[in-house]
CSV table of C-alpha atoms in Angstrom, one decimal:
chain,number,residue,atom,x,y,z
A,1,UNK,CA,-80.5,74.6,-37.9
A,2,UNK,CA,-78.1,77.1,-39.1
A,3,UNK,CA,-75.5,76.5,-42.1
A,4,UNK,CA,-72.7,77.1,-40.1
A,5,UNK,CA,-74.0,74.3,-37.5
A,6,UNK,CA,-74.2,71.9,-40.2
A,7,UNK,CA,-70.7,73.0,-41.6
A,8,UNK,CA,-69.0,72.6,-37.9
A,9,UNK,CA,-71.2,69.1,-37.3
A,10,UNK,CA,-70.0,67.6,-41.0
A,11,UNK,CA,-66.1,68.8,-40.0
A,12,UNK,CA,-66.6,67.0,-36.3
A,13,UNK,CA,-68.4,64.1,-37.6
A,14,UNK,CA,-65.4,63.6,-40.3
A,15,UNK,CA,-62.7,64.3,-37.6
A,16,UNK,CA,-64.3,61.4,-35.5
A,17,UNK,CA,-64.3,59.3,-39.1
A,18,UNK,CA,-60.7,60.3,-39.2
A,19,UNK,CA,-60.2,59.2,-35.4
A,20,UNK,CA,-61.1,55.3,-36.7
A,21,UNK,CA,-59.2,55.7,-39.9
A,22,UNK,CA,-56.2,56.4,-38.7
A,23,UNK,CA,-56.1,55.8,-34.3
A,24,UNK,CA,-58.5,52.9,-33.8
A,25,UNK,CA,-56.8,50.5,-36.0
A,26,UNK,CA,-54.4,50.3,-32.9
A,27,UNK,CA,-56.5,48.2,-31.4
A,28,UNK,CA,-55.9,45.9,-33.9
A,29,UNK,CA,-52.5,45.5,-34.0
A,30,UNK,CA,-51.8,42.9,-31.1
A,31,UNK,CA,-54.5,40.6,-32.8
A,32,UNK,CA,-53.1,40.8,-36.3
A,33,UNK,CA,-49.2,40.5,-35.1
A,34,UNK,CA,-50.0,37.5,-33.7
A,35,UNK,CA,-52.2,35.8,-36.4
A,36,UNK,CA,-54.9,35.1,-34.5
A,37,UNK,CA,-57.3,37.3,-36.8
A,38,UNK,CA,-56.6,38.3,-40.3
A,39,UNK,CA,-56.6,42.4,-40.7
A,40,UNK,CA,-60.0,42.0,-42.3
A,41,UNK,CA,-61.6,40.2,-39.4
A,42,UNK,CA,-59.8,42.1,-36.9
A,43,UNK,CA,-61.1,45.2,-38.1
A,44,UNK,CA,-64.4,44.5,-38.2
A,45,UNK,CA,-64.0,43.1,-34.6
A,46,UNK,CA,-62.6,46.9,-33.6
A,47,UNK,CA,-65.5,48.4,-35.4
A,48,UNK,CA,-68.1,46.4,-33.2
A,49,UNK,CA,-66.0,47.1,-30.3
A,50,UNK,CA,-65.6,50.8,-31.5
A,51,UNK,CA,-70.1,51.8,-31.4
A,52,UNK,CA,-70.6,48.8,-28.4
A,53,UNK,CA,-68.8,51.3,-26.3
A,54,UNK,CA,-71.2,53.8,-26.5
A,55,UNK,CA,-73.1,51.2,-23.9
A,56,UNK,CA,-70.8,50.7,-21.1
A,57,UNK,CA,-69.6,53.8,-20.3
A,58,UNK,CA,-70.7,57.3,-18.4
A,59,UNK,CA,-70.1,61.2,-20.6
A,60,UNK,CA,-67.0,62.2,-18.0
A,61,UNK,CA,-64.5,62.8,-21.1
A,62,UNK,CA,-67.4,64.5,-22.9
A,63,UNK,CA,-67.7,66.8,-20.3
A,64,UNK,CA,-63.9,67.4,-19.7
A,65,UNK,CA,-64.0,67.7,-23.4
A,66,UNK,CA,-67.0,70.0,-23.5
A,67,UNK,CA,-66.4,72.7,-20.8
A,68,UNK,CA,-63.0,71.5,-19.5
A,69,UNK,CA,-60.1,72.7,-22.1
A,70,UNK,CA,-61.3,76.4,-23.0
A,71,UNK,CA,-63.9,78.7,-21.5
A,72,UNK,CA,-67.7,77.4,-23.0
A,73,UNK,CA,-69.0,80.0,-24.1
A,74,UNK,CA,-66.1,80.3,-26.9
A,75,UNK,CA,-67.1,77.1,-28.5
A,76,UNK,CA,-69.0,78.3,-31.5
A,77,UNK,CA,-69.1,76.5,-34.6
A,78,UNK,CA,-66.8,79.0,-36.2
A,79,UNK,CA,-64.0,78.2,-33.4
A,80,UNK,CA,-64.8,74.1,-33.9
A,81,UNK,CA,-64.2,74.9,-37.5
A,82,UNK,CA,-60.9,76.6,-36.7
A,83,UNK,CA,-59.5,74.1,-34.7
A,84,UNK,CA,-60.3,71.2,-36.3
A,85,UNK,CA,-58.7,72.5,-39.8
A,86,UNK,CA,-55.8,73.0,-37.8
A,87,UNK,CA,-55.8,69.9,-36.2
A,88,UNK,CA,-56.2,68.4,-39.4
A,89,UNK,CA,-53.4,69.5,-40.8
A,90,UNK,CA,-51.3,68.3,-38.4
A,91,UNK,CA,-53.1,64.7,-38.4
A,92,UNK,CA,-52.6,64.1,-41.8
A,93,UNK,CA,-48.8,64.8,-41.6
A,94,UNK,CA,-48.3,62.1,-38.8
A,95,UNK,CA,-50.8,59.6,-40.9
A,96,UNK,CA,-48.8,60.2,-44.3
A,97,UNK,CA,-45.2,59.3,-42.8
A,98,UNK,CA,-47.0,56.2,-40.9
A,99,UNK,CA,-46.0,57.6,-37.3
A,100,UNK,CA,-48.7,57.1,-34.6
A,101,UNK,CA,-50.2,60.1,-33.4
A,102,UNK,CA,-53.0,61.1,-30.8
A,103,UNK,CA,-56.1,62.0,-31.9
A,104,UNK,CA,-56.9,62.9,-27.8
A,105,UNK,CA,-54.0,65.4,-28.1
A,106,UNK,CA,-54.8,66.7,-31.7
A,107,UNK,CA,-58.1,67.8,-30.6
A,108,UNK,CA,-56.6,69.3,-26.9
A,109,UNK,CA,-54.2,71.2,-29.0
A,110,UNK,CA,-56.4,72.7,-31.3
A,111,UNK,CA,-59.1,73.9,-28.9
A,112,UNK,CA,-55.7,75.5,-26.7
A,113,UNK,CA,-54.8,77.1,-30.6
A,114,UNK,CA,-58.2,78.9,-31.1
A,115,UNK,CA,-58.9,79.8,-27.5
A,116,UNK,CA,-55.9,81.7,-27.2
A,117,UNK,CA,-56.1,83.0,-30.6
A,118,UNK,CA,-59.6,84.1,-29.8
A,119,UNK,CA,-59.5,85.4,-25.7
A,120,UNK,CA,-56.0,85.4,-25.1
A,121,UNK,CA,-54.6,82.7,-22.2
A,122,UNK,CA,-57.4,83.4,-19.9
A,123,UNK,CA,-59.7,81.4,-22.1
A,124,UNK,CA,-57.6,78.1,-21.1
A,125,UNK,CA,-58.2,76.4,-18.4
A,126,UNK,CA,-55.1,75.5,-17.1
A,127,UNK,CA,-56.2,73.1,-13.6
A,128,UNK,CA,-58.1,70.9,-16.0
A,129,UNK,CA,-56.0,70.2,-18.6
A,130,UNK,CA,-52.6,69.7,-15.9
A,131,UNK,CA,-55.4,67.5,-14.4
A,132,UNK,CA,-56.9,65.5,-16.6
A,133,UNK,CA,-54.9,65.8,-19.9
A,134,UNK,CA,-51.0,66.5,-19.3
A,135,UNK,CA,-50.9,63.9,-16.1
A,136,UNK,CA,-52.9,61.4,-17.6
A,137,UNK,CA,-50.6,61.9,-20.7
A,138,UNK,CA,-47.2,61.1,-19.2
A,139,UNK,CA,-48.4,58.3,-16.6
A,140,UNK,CA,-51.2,56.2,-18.6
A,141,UNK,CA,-48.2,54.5,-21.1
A,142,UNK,CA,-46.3,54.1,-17.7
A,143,UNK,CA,-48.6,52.3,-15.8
A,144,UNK,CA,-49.8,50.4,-19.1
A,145,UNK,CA,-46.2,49.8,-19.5
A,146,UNK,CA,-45.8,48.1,-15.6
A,147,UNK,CA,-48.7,46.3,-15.6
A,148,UNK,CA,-48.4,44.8,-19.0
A,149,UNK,CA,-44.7,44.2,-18.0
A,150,UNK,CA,-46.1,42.1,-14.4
A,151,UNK,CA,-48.9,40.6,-16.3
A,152,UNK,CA,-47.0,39.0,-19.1
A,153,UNK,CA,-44.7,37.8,-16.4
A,154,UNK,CA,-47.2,36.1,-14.3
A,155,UNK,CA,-48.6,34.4,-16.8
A,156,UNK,CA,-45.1,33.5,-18.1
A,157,UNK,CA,-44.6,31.8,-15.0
A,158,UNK,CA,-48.1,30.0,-14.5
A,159,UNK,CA,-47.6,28.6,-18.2
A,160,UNK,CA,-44.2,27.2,-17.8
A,161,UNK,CA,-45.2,23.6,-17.3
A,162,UNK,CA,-47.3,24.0,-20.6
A,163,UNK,CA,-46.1,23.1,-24.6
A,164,UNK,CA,-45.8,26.8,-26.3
A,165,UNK,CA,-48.5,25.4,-28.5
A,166,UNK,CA,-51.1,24.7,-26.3
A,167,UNK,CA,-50.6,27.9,-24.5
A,168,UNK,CA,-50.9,30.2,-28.0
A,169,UNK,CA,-54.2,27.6,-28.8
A,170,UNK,CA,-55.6,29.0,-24.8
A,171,UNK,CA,-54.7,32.7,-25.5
A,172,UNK,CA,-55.7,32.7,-29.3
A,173,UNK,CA,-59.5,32.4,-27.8
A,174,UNK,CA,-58.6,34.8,-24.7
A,175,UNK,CA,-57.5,37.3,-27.4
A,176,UNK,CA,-60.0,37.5,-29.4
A,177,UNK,CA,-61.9,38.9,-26.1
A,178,UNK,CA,-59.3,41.2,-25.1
A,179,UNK,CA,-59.1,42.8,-28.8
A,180,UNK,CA,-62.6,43.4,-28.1
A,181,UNK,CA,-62.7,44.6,-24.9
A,182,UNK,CA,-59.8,47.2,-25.8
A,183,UNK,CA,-62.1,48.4,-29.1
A,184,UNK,CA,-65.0,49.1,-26.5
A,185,UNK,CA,-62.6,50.9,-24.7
A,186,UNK,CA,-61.1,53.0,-27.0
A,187,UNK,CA,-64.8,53.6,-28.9
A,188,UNK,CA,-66.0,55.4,-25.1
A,189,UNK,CA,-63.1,57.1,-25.1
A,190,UNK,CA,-62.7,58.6,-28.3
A,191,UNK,CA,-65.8,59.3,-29.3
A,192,UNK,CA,-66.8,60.9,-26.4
A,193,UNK,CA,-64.1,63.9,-27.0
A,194,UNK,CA,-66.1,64.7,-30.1
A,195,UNK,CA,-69.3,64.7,-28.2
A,196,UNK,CA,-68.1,67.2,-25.6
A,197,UNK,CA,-67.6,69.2,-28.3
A,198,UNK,CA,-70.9,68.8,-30.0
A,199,UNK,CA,-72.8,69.3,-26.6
A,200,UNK,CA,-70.7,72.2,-26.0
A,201,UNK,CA,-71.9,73.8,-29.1
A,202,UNK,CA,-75.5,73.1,-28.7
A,203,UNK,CA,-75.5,75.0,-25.3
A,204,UNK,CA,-73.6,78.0,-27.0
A,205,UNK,CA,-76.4,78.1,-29.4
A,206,UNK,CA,-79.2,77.5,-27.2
A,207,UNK,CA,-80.5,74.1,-28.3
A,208,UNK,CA,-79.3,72.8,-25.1
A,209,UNK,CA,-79.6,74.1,-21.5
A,210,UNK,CA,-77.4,72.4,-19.5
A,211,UNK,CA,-74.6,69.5,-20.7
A,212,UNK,CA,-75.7,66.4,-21.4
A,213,UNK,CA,-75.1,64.7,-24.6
A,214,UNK,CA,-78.2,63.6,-27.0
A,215,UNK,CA,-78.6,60.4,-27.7
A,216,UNK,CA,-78.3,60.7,-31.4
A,217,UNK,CA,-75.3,62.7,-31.0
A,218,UNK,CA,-73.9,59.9,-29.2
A,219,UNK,CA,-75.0,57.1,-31.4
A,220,UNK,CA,-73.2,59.7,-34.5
A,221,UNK,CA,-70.1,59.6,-33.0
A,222,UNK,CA,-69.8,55.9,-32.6
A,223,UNK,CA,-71.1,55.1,-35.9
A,224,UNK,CA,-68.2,57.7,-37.8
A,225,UNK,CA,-65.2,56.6,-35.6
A,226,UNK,CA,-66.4,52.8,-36.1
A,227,UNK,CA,-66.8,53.8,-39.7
A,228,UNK,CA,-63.7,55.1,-39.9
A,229,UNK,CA,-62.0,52.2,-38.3
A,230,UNK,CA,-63.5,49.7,-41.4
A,231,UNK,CA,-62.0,51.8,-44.0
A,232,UNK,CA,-58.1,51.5,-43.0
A,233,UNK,CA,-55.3,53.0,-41.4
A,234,UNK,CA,-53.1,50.1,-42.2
A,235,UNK,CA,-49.9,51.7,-42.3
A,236,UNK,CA,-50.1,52.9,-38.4
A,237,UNK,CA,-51.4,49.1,-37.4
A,238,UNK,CA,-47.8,47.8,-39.6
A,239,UNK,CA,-46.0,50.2,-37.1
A,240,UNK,CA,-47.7,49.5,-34.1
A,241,UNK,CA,-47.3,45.8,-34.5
A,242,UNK,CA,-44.6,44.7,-35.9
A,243,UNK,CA,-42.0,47.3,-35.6
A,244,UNK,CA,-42.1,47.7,-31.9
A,245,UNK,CA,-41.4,44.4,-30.8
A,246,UNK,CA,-43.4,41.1,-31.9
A,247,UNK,CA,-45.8,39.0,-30.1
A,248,UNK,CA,-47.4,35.6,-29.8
A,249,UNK,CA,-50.8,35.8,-28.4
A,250,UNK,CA,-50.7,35.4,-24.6
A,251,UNK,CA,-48.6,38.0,-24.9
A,252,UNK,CA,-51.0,39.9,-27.4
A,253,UNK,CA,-54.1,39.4,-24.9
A,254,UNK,CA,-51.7,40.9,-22.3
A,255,UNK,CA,-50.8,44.0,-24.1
A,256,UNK,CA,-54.8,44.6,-25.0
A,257,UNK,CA,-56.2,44.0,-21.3
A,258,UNK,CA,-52.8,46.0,-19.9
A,259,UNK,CA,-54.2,48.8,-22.2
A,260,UNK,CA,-57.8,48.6,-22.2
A,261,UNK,CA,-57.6,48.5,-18.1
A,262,UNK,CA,-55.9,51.7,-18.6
A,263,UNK,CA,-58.3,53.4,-21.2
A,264,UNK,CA,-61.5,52.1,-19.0
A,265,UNK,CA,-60.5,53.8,-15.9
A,266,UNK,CA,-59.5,57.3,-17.1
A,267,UNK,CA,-62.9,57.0,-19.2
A,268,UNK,CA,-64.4,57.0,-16.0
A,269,UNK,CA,-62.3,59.9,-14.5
A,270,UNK,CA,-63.0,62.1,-17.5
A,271,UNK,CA,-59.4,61.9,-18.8
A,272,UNK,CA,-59.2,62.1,-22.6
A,273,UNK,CA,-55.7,60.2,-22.9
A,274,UNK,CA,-54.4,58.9,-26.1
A,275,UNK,CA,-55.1,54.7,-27.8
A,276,UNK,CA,-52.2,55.1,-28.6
A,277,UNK,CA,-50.2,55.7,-25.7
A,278,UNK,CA,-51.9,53.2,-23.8
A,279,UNK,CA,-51.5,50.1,-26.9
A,280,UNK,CA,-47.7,51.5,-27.2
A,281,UNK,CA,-46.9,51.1,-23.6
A,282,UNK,CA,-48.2,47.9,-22.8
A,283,UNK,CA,-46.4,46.6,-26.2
A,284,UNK,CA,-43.4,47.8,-24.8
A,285,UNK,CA,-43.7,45.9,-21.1
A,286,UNK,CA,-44.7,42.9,-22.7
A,287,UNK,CA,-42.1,42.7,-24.8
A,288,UNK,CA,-39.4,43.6,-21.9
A,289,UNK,CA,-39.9,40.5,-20.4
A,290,UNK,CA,-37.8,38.6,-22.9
A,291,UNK,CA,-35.5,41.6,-22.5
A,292,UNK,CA,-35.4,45.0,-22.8
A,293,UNK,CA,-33.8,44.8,-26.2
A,294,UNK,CA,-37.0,42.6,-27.8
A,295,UNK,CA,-38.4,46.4,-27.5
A,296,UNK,CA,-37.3,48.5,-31.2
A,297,UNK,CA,-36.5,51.3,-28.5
A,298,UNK,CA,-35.9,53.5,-32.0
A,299,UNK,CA,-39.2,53.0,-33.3
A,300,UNK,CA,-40.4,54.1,-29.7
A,301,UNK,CA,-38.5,57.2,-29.7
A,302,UNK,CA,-40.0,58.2,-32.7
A,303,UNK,CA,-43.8,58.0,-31.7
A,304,UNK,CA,-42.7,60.0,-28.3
A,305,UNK,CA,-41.0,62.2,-30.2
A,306,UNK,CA,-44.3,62.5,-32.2
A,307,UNK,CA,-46.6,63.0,-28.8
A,308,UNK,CA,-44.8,65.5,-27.6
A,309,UNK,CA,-45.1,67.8,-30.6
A,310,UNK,CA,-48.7,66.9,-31.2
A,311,UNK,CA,-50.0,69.1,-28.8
A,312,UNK,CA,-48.1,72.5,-29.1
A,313,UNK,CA,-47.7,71.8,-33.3
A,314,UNK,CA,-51.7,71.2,-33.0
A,315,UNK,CA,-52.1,74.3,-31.1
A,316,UNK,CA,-49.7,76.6,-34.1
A,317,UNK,CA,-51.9,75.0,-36.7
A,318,UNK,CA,-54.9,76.1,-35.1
A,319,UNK,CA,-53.9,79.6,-34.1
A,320,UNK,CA,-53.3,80.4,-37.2
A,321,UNK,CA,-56.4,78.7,-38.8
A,322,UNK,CA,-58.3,81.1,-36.0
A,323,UNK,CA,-56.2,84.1,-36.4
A,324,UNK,CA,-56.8,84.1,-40.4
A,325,UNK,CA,-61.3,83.1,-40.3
A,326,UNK,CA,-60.8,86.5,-37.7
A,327,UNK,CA,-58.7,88.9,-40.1
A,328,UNK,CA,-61.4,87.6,-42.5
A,329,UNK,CA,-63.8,88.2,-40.0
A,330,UNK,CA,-65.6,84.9,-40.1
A,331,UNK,CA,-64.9,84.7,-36.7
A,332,UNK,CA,-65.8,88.1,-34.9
A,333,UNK,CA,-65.2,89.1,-30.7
């Protein structure tokens, strides 16, 4: 295998290392704000969750990933290179002030920023990502948010003739299944974009023929982002669960099955959405049933304010990145 292969594989394989070290701790955050795991347990319950998903789950955001968000035959190693640099850069701001970002949008951004640094606009394809990225984006914390909001509500009702106390014993158990289920969820989801990639590559090159992601490729991806997920991101899971609005745990195993519901379905439609819009919104609905000032609407502002800007900022960083590796002509068209 060439150098430059091994160079773009070690840079994708970190970025999916990075993914669990500073987005999959989200999925932790319910089960640690409401005590029913310490942050040590809970983590290694995410990382389980994070490889198990590589099970349960068919390749559709791999291919989205893959073929979907710029023109194939432009992912070379060198581009990959490019764009995750860029991307980097970007992710590390976010992770430094503690703001969550999306690693989903970090890596969408990027590959816009060296396709049209490479090809010009043409190389984007613009159905897929309105489609399956910029839809997905504004309505998956919206309908996390709802049916977080209903769920919480029913079960608020159903548990009204019950002590507090044996209803937080009931969903302490419940939650430790839901913070698992949601780590499965966001594993398949996550890890698959940095497959996509991969398998995109392999085709360009010639080692594969048509799209369909190697086993060992998949079990790679799964292992870094699970990795990843054992060795921190503490200050995001601080954000996510205790300054947005704070939870007991029926309301905790809400949130997690609002969320993973979410992130399980658009898995299946081949929509790379973001952990962390998913985990945000349903936090949000579950904490509007108290009232709708439970919910730190400031802190939220912030991380939308952050999503928004992840995307096009990702996109500068990588244009550039691409632009310079072509004036030095590493990257030649």
């Amino acid at each position: 295998m060439e150098p430059v292969l091994l160079a773009a594989l070690s840079v994708l394989f970190f970025f999916s290392f990075w993914n669990g070290f500073t987005d999959a701790a989200n999925a932790i955050a319910t089960v640690v704000a409401t005590r029913v795991l310490t942050p040590i347990k809970a983590v290694a319950l995410s990382a389980a969750g994070n490889f198990v998903g590589m099970f349960f789950f068919p390749t559709a955001v791999a291919v989205t990933m893959g073929e979907g968000i710029i023109r194939s035959s432009l992912v070379t190693a060198e581009i990959l290179i490019a764009a995750l640099i860029g991307g980097l850069a970007w992710d590390v701001l976010t992770w430094w002030f503690g703001l969550p970002t999306s690693e989903s949008h970090v890596l969408v951004g990027s590959m816009i920023g060296v396709g049209v640094a490479a090809a010009g606009t043409d190389a984007i394809n613009v159905s897929t990502i309105l489609s399956k990225v910029v839809i997905p984006m504004v309505t998956s914390p919206t309908i996390a948010f709802i049916f977080a909001f209903f769920f919480t509500a029913a079960v608020m009702r159903l548990s009204l003739k019950s002590s507090p106390m044996k209803v937080n014993r009931y969903f302490s158990h419940i939650q430790l299944a839901s913070s698992f289920f949601f780590s499965v969820t966001h594993g398949t989801n996550d890890a698959q974009k940095v497959m996509g990639l991969i398998t995109a590559m392999f085709i360009t090159y010639g080692y594969l023929s048509t799209f369909h992601v190697p086993l060992w490729v998949a079990f790679a991806c799964h292992a870094t982002i699970s990795l990843g997920t054992l060795f921190g991101g503490w200050r995001i899971v601080h954000t996510m669960a205790h300054k947005i609005t704070r939870l007991r745990p029926y309301q905790g195993a809400c949130a997690e099955t609002a969320a993973a519901v979410v992130l399980a379905t658009t898995a299946v439609a081949g929509a790379p959405v973001s952990t962390t819009h998913a985990i945000s919104g349903s936090i949000m609905g579950v904490g509007a049933t108290r009232r709708f000032t439970a919910v730190r609407w400031g802190v939220a502002k912030s991380i939308v304010v952050a999503w928004i800007l992840t995307i096009p900022l990702s996109a500068f960083f990588s244009y550039i990145t691409c632009r310079v590796f072509m004036l030095a002509e590493i990257i030649v068209y």
